[in-house]
Tab-separated table of C-alpha atoms in Angstrom:
chain	number	residue	atom	x	y	z
A	225	MET	CA	-3.876	8.515	-7.953
A	226	ALA	CA	-6.706	10.565	-8.131
A	227	SER	CA	-7.088	14.106	-9.122
A	228	ALA	CA	-5.985	16.793	-6.735
A	229	ALA	CA	-8.327	18.058	-4.069
A	230	ASN	CA	-8.117	20.348	-1.153
A	231	ALA	CA	-5.686	19.683	1.407
A	232	CYS	CA	-6.665	17.503	4.289
A	233	SER	CA	-5.629	18.091	7.697
A	234	PRO	CA	-6.125	15.535	10.392
A	235	SER	CA	-7.195	16.091	13.802
A	236	PHE	CA	-7.839	13.631	16.905
A	237	SER	CA	-10.188	14.268	19.763
A	238	ALA	CA	-10.465	13.061	23.208
A	239	ALA	CA	-12.633	13.913	26.069
A	240	ASN	CA	-13.122	13.094	29.731
A	241	SER	CA	-11.426	9.775	30.503
A	242	SER	CA	-13.534	8.911	33.132
A	243	VAL	CA	-16.077	7.474	30.877
A	244	SER	CA	-16.037	3.625	30.412
A	245	LYS	CA	-14.108	2.164	27.542
A	246	PRO	CA	-15.898	0.948	24.354
A	247	LYS	CA	-17.412	-2.450	23.878
A	248	ALA	CA	-16.846	-3.047	20.424
A	249	LEU	CA	-15.035	-1.770	17.385
A	250	SER	CA	-18.255	-0.292	15.991
A	251	ASP	CA	-18.085	2.341	18.889
A	252	PHE	CA	-15.494	4.013	16.631
A	253	TYR	CA	-15.220	5.474	13.224
A	254	LEU	CA	-13.090	7.439	11.131
A	255	ARG	CA	-14.538	10.256	9.086
A	256	PHE	CA	-14.107	13.278	7.036
A	257	ARG	CA	-15.886	16.295	8.479
A	258	ASN	CA	-15.008	17.954	5.216
A	259	ILE	CA	-12.302	17.816	2.659
A	260	ASN	CA	-9.952	19.895	4.916
A	261	ALA	CA	-10.380	17.688	8.137
A	262	LEU	CA	-9.607	14.187	8.904
A	263	SER	CA	-11.285	13.409	12.215
A	264	LEU	CA	-10.944	10.182	14.538
A	265	ARG	CA	-13.739	10.398	16.938
A	266	SER	CA	-15.817	7.999	19.288
A	267	LYS	CA	-19.505	7.837	18.943
A	268	ARG	CA	-19.664	7.751	22.744
A	269	VAL	CA	-19.675	11.146	24.227
A	270	GLY	CA	-16.633	11.681	26.211
A	271	LEU	CA	-14.784	8.512	25.298
A	272	PRO	CA	-11.089	9.331	24.733
A	273	VAL	CA	-9.785	7.928	21.591
A	274	LEU	CA	-6.488	6.825	22.957
A	275	SER	CA	-8.080	4.128	25.057
A	276	PHE	CA	-9.186	2.271	21.981
A	277	SER	CA	-5.438	2.078	21.120
A	278	ARG	CA	-4.924	-0.182	23.889
A	279	ILE	CA	-7.639	-2.739	23.049
A	280	ARG	CA	-5.294	-5.475	21.343
A	281	SER	CA	-5.422	-9.264	21.108
A	282	PRO	CA	-2.276	-10.597	22.777
A	283	ARG	CA	-2.201	-13.033	19.731
A	284	ILE	CA	-1.363	-10.112	17.178
A	285	SER	CA	0.760	-7.654	18.997
A	286	ALA	CA	3.366	-6.145	16.847
A	287	SER	CA	6.710	-7.860	17.056
A	288	SER	CA	9.324	-5.159	16.260
A	289	PRO	CA	11.087	-4.218	19.515
A	290	GLN	CA	10.822	-0.520	19.719
A	291	VAL	CA	8.110	1.539	18.154
A	292	MET	CA	9.976	4.924	18.702
A	293	ASP	CA	12.871	4.009	16.888
A	294	GLN	CA	13.051	6.055	13.795
A	295	SER	CA	16.521	5.069	12.385
A	296	VAL	CA	14.772	4.492	9.020
A	297	GLY	CA	14.480	7.938	8.509
A	298	GLU	CA	17.922	8.877	9.364
A	299	ALA	CA	19.628	6.233	7.377
A	300	SER	CA	21.444	7.025	4.360
A	301	SER	CA	19.409	7.269	1.124
A	302	LYS	CA	21.835	4.732	-0.381
A	303	ALA	CA	20.946	2.028	2.273
A	304	PRO	CA	17.267	1.033	2.150
A	305	THR	CA	15.489	-0.261	4.984
A	306	ILE	CA	14.479	-3.777	4.473
A	307	VAL	CA	11.191	-5.302	5.950
A	308	GLU	CA	10.840	-9.181	5.073
A	309	VAL	CA	7.659	-10.811	4.455
A	310	ASP	CA	8.189	-14.508	5.711
A	311	LEU	CA	6.331	-16.796	3.636
A	312	GLY	CA	8.791	-19.693	3.487
A	313	ASN	CA	10.195	-20.136	-0.111
A	314	ARG	CA	7.837	-17.354	-1.329
A	315	SER	CA	9.212	-14.589	0.964
A	316	TYR	CA	10.319	-11.406	-0.420
A	317	PRO	CA	11.692	-7.988	0.708
A	318	ILE	CA	9.999	-4.647	0.996
A	319	TYR	CA	12.637	-1.866	0.249
A	320	ILE	CA	11.948	1.242	1.859
A	321	GLY	CA	13.918	4.611	1.338
A	322	SER	CA	14.379	7.860	-0.437
A	323	GLY	CA	15.757	7.640	-3.993
A	324	LEU	CA	15.541	4.036	-4.481
A	325	LEU	CA	14.577	4.343	-8.123
A	326	ASP	CA	18.148	5.547	-8.711
A	327	GLN	CA	19.596	2.406	-7.509
A	328	PRO	CA	19.079	-0.106	-10.513
A	329	GLU	CA	20.622	-2.992	-8.646
A	330	LEU	CA	17.573	-2.984	-6.512
A	331	LEU	CA	15.288	-3.805	-9.141
A	332	GLN	CA	17.635	-5.815	-11.459
A	333	ARG	CA	18.162	-8.586	-8.753
A	334	HIS	CA	14.541	-9.444	-8.967
A	335	VAL	CA	14.381	-9.596	-12.669
A	336	HIS	CA	15.184	-13.193	-13.816
A	337	GLY	CA	14.511	-13.221	-17.439
A	338	LYS	CA	15.169	-10.608	-20.254
A	339	ARG	CA	11.699	-9.277	-20.827
A	340	VAL	CA	9.895	-6.841	-18.728
A	341	LEU	CA	6.298	-5.311	-18.952
A	342	VAL	CA	5.785	-2.150	-16.704
A	343	VAL	CA	2.078	-1.629	-16.097
A	344	THR	CA	1.204	1.945	-15.060
A	345	ASN	CA	-1.483	4.621	-15.681
A	346	ASN	CA	-1.696	7.931	-17.637
A	347	THR	CA	-1.157	10.015	-14.169
A	348	VAL	CA	1.997	8.204	-13.138
A	349	ALA	CA	3.642	7.477	-16.438
A	350	PRO	CA	4.654	11.028	-17.067
A	351	LEU	CA	6.063	11.252	-13.780
A	352	TYR	CA	8.055	7.971	-13.234
A	353	LEU	CA	7.920	5.809	-16.132
A	354	ASP	CA	11.126	6.729	-17.754
A	355	LYS	CA	12.932	6.536	-14.245
A	356	VAL	CA	11.737	2.861	-13.812
A	357	VAL	CA	12.746	1.897	-17.502
A	358	ASP	CA	16.183	3.531	-16.643
A	359	ALA	CA	16.561	1.507	-13.413
A	360	LEU	CA	15.607	-1.747	-15.053
A	361	THR	CA	18.021	-1.286	-18.136
A	362	ARG	CA	20.960	0.723	-16.938
A	363	GLY	CA	24.128	-1.299	-17.281
A	364	ASN	CA	22.017	-4.187	-18.201
A	365	PRO	CA	21.587	-4.101	-22.025
A	366	ASN	CA	20.136	-7.708	-22.383
A	367	VAL	CA	16.879	-6.540	-20.814
A	368	SER	CA	14.080	-4.907	-22.971
A	369	VAL	CA	11.336	-3.246	-21.354
A	370	ASP	CA	7.746	-2.587	-22.875
A	371	SER	CA	5.108	-0.616	-21.147
A	372	VAL	CA	1.083	-0.294	-21.059
A	373	ILE	CA	-0.514	2.844	-19.889
A	374	LEU	CA	-3.968	2.251	-18.537
A	375	PRO	CA	-6.498	4.946	-17.609
A	376	ASP	CA	-6.355	6.146	-14.194
A	377	GLY	CA	-9.051	5.534	-11.567
A	378	GLU	CA	-10.956	2.863	-9.831
A	379	LYS	CA	-13.880	2.656	-12.267
A	380	TYR	CA	-11.307	1.239	-14.602
A	381	LYS	CA	-10.348	-1.567	-12.408
A	382	ASN	CA	-12.257	-4.275	-14.568
A	383	MET	CA	-11.962	-6.854	-16.904
A	384	GLU	CA	-12.084	-4.606	-20.113
A	385	THR	CA	-9.067	-2.754	-18.637
A	386	LEU	CA	-7.180	-5.922	-17.689
A	387	MET	CA	-7.351	-7.169	-21.097
A	388	LYS	CA	-5.230	-4.379	-22.328
A	389	VAL	CA	-2.347	-5.819	-20.116
A	390	PHE	CA	-2.757	-9.187	-21.610
A	391	ASP	CA	-2.955	-7.740	-25.323
A	392	LYS	CA	0.336	-6.025	-24.688
A	393	ALA	CA	1.916	-8.985	-23.285
A	394	ILE	CA	0.814	-11.150	-26.084
A	395	GLU	CA	1.779	-8.801	-28.747
A	396	SER	CA	5.066	-8.225	-27.278
A	397	ARG	CA	5.569	-12.079	-27.324
A	398	LEU	CA	6.530	-12.242	-23.670
A	399	ASP	CA	7.463	-15.530	-22.364
A	400	ARG	CA	7.221	-17.372	-18.750
A	401	ARG	CA	10.614	-15.890	-17.725
A	402	CYS	CA	9.232	-12.189	-18.117
A	403	THR	CA	8.493	-10.010	-15.227
A	404	PHE	CA	5.734	-7.687	-14.935
A	405	VAL	CA	6.154	-4.361	-13.050
A	406	ALA	CA	3.138	-2.510	-11.136
A	407	LEU	CA	4.138	1.194	-11.247
A	408	GLY	CA	1.163	3.261	-9.465
A	409	GLY	CA	-1.399	3.065	-6.708
A	410	GLY	CA	-3.597	0.296	-5.416
A	411	VAL	CA	-5.472	-0.019	-8.710
A	412	ILE	CA	-2.495	-0.678	-10.752
A	413	GLY	CA	-0.998	-2.949	-8.154
A	414	ASP	CA	-4.016	-5.212	-7.888
A	415	MET	CA	-4.640	-5.195	-11.797
A	416	CYS	CA	-0.845	-5.876	-12.741
A	417	GLY	CA	-0.563	-8.640	-9.928
A	418	PHE	CA	-3.630	-10.476	-11.185
A	419	ALA	CA	-2.309	-10.323	-14.847
A	420	ALA	CA	0.922	-11.637	-13.669
A	421	ALA	CA	-0.834	-14.562	-11.872
A	422	ALA	CA	-2.938	-15.383	-14.904
A	423	PHE	CA	-0.490	-14.602	-17.805
A	424	LEU	CA	1.044	-18.119	-18.928
A	425	ARG	CA	-0.403	-19.412	-15.694
A	426	GLY	CA	2.099	-17.207	-13.597
A	427	VAL	CA	5.002	-14.835	-14.305
A	428	ASN	CA	7.075	-12.899	-11.864
A	429	PHE	CA	6.081	-9.382	-10.869
A	430	ILE	CA	7.409	-6.457	-8.838
A	431	GLN	CA	5.363	-3.721	-6.727
A	432	ILE	CA	6.513	-0.277	-7.221
A	433	PRO	CA	3.660	1.610	-5.102
A	434	THR	CA	3.443	5.460	-5.527
A	435	THR	CA	0.658	6.269	-3.075
A	436	VAL	CA	0.740	6.051	0.688
A	437	MET	CA	-2.289	3.724	0.481
A	438	ALA	CA	-0.447	1.289	-1.790
A	439	GLN	CA	2.950	1.635	0.145
A	440	VAL	CA	1.331	0.717	3.687
A	441	ASP	CA	-1.141	-1.707	2.404
A	442	SER	CA	-2.177	-3.153	-0.970
A	443	SER	CA	1.284	-3.684	-2.369
A	444	VAL	CA	2.073	-6.032	0.608
A	445	GLY	CA	0.558	-9.430	1.164
A	446	GLY	CA	-0.265	-10.772	-2.552
A	447	LYS	CA	-3.867	-9.687	-2.827
A	448	THR	CA	-4.670	-9.108	-6.385
A	449	GLY	CA	-7.792	-8.738	-8.618
A	450	ILE	CA	-10.437	-6.651	-10.170
A	451	ASN	CA	-14.074	-5.388	-9.564
A	452	HIS	CA	-17.211	-6.946	-10.857
A	453	PRO	CA	-20.493	-4.942	-11.532
A	454	LEU	CA	-21.778	-6.971	-8.557
A	455	GLY	CA	-18.976	-6.408	-6.167
A	456	LYS	CA	-15.559	-5.019	-5.423
A	457	ASN	CA	-12.463	-7.324	-5.552
A	458	LEU	CA	-14.628	-10.469	-6.493
A	459	ILE	CA	-12.298	-11.748	-9.228
A	460	GLY	CA	-8.639	-12.272	-8.179
A	461	ALA	CA	-5.948	-14.261	-6.729
A	462	PHE	CA	-3.477	-14.452	-3.948
A	463	TYR	CA	-0.328	-14.044	-5.684
A	464	GLN	CA	2.842	-12.588	-3.881
A	465	PRO	CA	5.527	-10.299	-5.772
A	466	GLN	CA	9.232	-10.866	-6.105
A	467	CYS	CA	9.639	-7.603	-4.059
A	468	VAL	CA	8.057	-4.389	-3.164
A	469	LEU	CA	10.101	-1.201	-3.799
A	470	ILE	CA	8.893	1.934	-1.874
A	471	ASP	CA	10.571	4.944	-3.048
A	472	THR	CA	9.405	7.520	-0.585
A	473	ASP	CA	10.540	10.412	-3.113
A	474	THR	CA	7.130	9.283	-5.104
A	475	LEU	CA	5.079	10.902	-2.325
A	476	ASN	CA	6.312	14.380	-3.468
A	477	THR	CA	3.839	14.288	-6.259
A	478	LEU	CA	0.833	12.873	-4.415
A	479	PRO	CA	-2.027	15.116	-3.909
A	480	ASP	CA	-2.998	15.894	-0.519
A	481	ARG	CA	-6.333	14.248	-0.634
A	482	GLU	CA	-4.540	10.834	-1.518
A	483	LEU	CA	-2.040	11.658	1.313
A	484	ALA	CA	-4.895	11.755	3.939
A	485	SER	CA	-6.506	8.650	2.464
A	486	GLY	CA	-3.441	6.858	2.729
A	487	LEU	CA	-2.603	7.987	6.379
A	488	ALA	CA	-6.098	6.647	7.481
A	489	GLU	CA	-4.481	3.243	6.558
A	490	VAL	CA	-1.460	4.093	8.793
A	491	ILE	CA	-3.850	5.047	11.734
A	492	LYS	CA	-5.563	1.592	11.072
A	493	TYR	CA	-2.642	-0.335	12.229
A	494	GLY	CA	-2.314	1.531	15.610
A	495	LEU	CA	-6.088	0.947	16.219
A	496	ILE	CA	-6.086	-2.788	15.594
A	497	ARG	CA	-2.831	-4.090	16.874
A	498	ASP	CA	0.000	-1.289	17.794
A	499	ALA	CA	-0.818	0.971	20.574
A	500	GLY	CA	2.634	2.381	20.778
A	501	PHE	CA	2.391	3.210	16.974
A	502	PHE	CA	-0.961	4.973	17.624
A	503	GLU	CA	0.612	7.068	20.517
A	504	TRP	CA	3.299	8.009	18.059
A	505	GLN	CA	1.016	9.101	15.409
A	506	GLU	CA	-0.904	11.420	17.843
A	507	LYS	CA	2.397	13.156	18.541
A	508	ASN	CA	3.649	13.197	14.841
A	509	MET	CA	0.553	13.580	12.603
A	510	PRO	CA	1.489	17.101	11.874
A	511	LYS	CA	4.782	15.945	10.559
A	512	LEU	CA	3.196	13.084	8.484
A	513	MET	CA	0.738	15.723	6.872
A	514	ALA	CA	3.622	18.251	6.152
A	515	ARG	CA	5.441	15.213	4.555
A	516	ASP	CA	8.346	15.058	6.732
A	517	PRO	CA	10.698	12.567	5.340
A	518	SER	CA	11.806	10.986	8.391
A	519	ALA	CA	8.489	10.647	9.878
A	520	MET	CA	6.837	9.396	6.685
A	521	ALA	CA	9.578	6.870	6.253
A	522	TYR	CA	9.116	5.519	9.776
A	523	ALA	CA	5.445	5.414	9.346
A	524	ILE	CA	5.799	3.354	6.154
A	525	LYS	CA	8.166	1.105	7.875
A	526	ARG	CA	6.004	0.638	10.853
A	527	SER	CA	2.929	-0.106	8.925
A	528	CYS	CA	4.720	-2.565	6.506
A	529	GLU	CA	6.242	-4.480	9.613
A	530	ASN	CA	2.588	-4.812	11.063
A	531	LYS	CA	1.156	-5.942	7.568
A	532	ALA	CA	4.007	-8.297	6.978
A	533	GLU	CA	3.643	-9.952	10.288
A	534	VAL	CA	0.005	-10.524	9.792
A	535	VAL	CA	0.402	-11.802	6.235
A	536	SER	CA	2.845	-14.381	7.387
A	537	LEU	CA	0.669	-15.755	9.962
A	538	ASP	CA	-2.586	-15.696	7.697
A	539	GLU	CA	-1.807	-15.202	4.181
A	540	LYS	CA	-5.067	-16.177	2.714
A	541	GLU	CA	-7.253	-14.474	5.091
A	542	SER	CA	-8.773	-17.541	7.108
A	543	GLY	CA	-9.068	-15.341	10.322
A	544	LEU	CA	-6.434	-12.878	11.524
A	545	ARG	CA	-5.756	-11.046	8.139
A	546	ALA	CA	-9.553	-9.988	8.304
A	547	THR	CA	-8.597	-7.549	10.966
A	548	LEU	CA	-6.723	-5.570	8.353
A	549	ASN	CA	-10.302	-4.842	6.657
A	550	LEU	CA	-11.137	-2.305	9.473
A	551	GLY	CA	-12.966	0.550	7.724
A	552	HIS	CA	-12.812	-0.995	4.229
A	553	GLY	CA	-16.243	-2.455	4.139
A	554	CYS	CA	-17.858	0.830	4.937
A	555	ARG	CA	-15.742	2.683	2.582
A	556	HIS	CA	-16.709	0.242	-0.362
A	557	VAL	CA	-20.410	1.014	0.016
A	558	ILE	CA	-20.169	4.683	-0.033
A	559	PRO	CA	-21.326	5.732	-3.461
A	560	PRO	CA	-18.525	7.561	-5.574
A	561	TRP	CA	-20.313	10.697	-6.186
A	562	LEU	CA	-19.925	11.321	-2.444
A	563	ASP	CA	-16.180	11.614	-2.843
């Protein structure tokens, strides 16, 4: 999670629909006109944005039956919505709902040993670390929990910071039946997952993402890793978690800038493979920016369904999964001082 910034309010623009449709993905771009406005526009004058949402490959159309079914947002907080990532004997559930950190059985069923290491950062730890420790140990006195609190920010996604995780795991004398828990945004999830893949040649880990970006994208699919001075995410592994637990209540403490950043990822799924979802976004974006619980839960669920389907078809990004990188390459080359 980054520091708080000015509120971001998204806007969509469309003009005369008589102009021809785009010929390539490059005809579109997502931009911030300023900190307060998220804008989705076409570089071709007069081209309606909506027409792009209908450019889909039949091979990768979303599988869920009705995009407008928002029952997830209306369900009881005690009954999480579950999206399955189908990877054979490495399949795992994504739990989505409000108050899930108050349901200890959800986490405890995925902890197979007696030792747990929670990896988090100095922004998230004061907010949720105690709650997660309680969820792991309530009524379960045989489990002991250690934690390591890392500095917050993309600039710390490196080998030096990763070593702090290994140092804590070794000092705590964790064994191969231990479980690592990633509590935070995408940086924490990537580093904790990579540490789990490497420690003792692989231990279990759980994702508890606390940002929209992590909940709809980075926590699902098993991409883990760190940056190198010569490039982003060049050192890492494909390593799947035991489960992903998305407590939507954690978004109540998310800065507005981070909310808008995560919603850009939600928009991406509509652009690349789910026209119906994109149309729903156009109608419900004000609710998402206002953090309406029902709209937010549905957007997360639908995004996870899209991500899970792609990952089940192309886990290690040999082709299809690369479509999920829409917009990422451009963002990775923008200098940090422009943020």
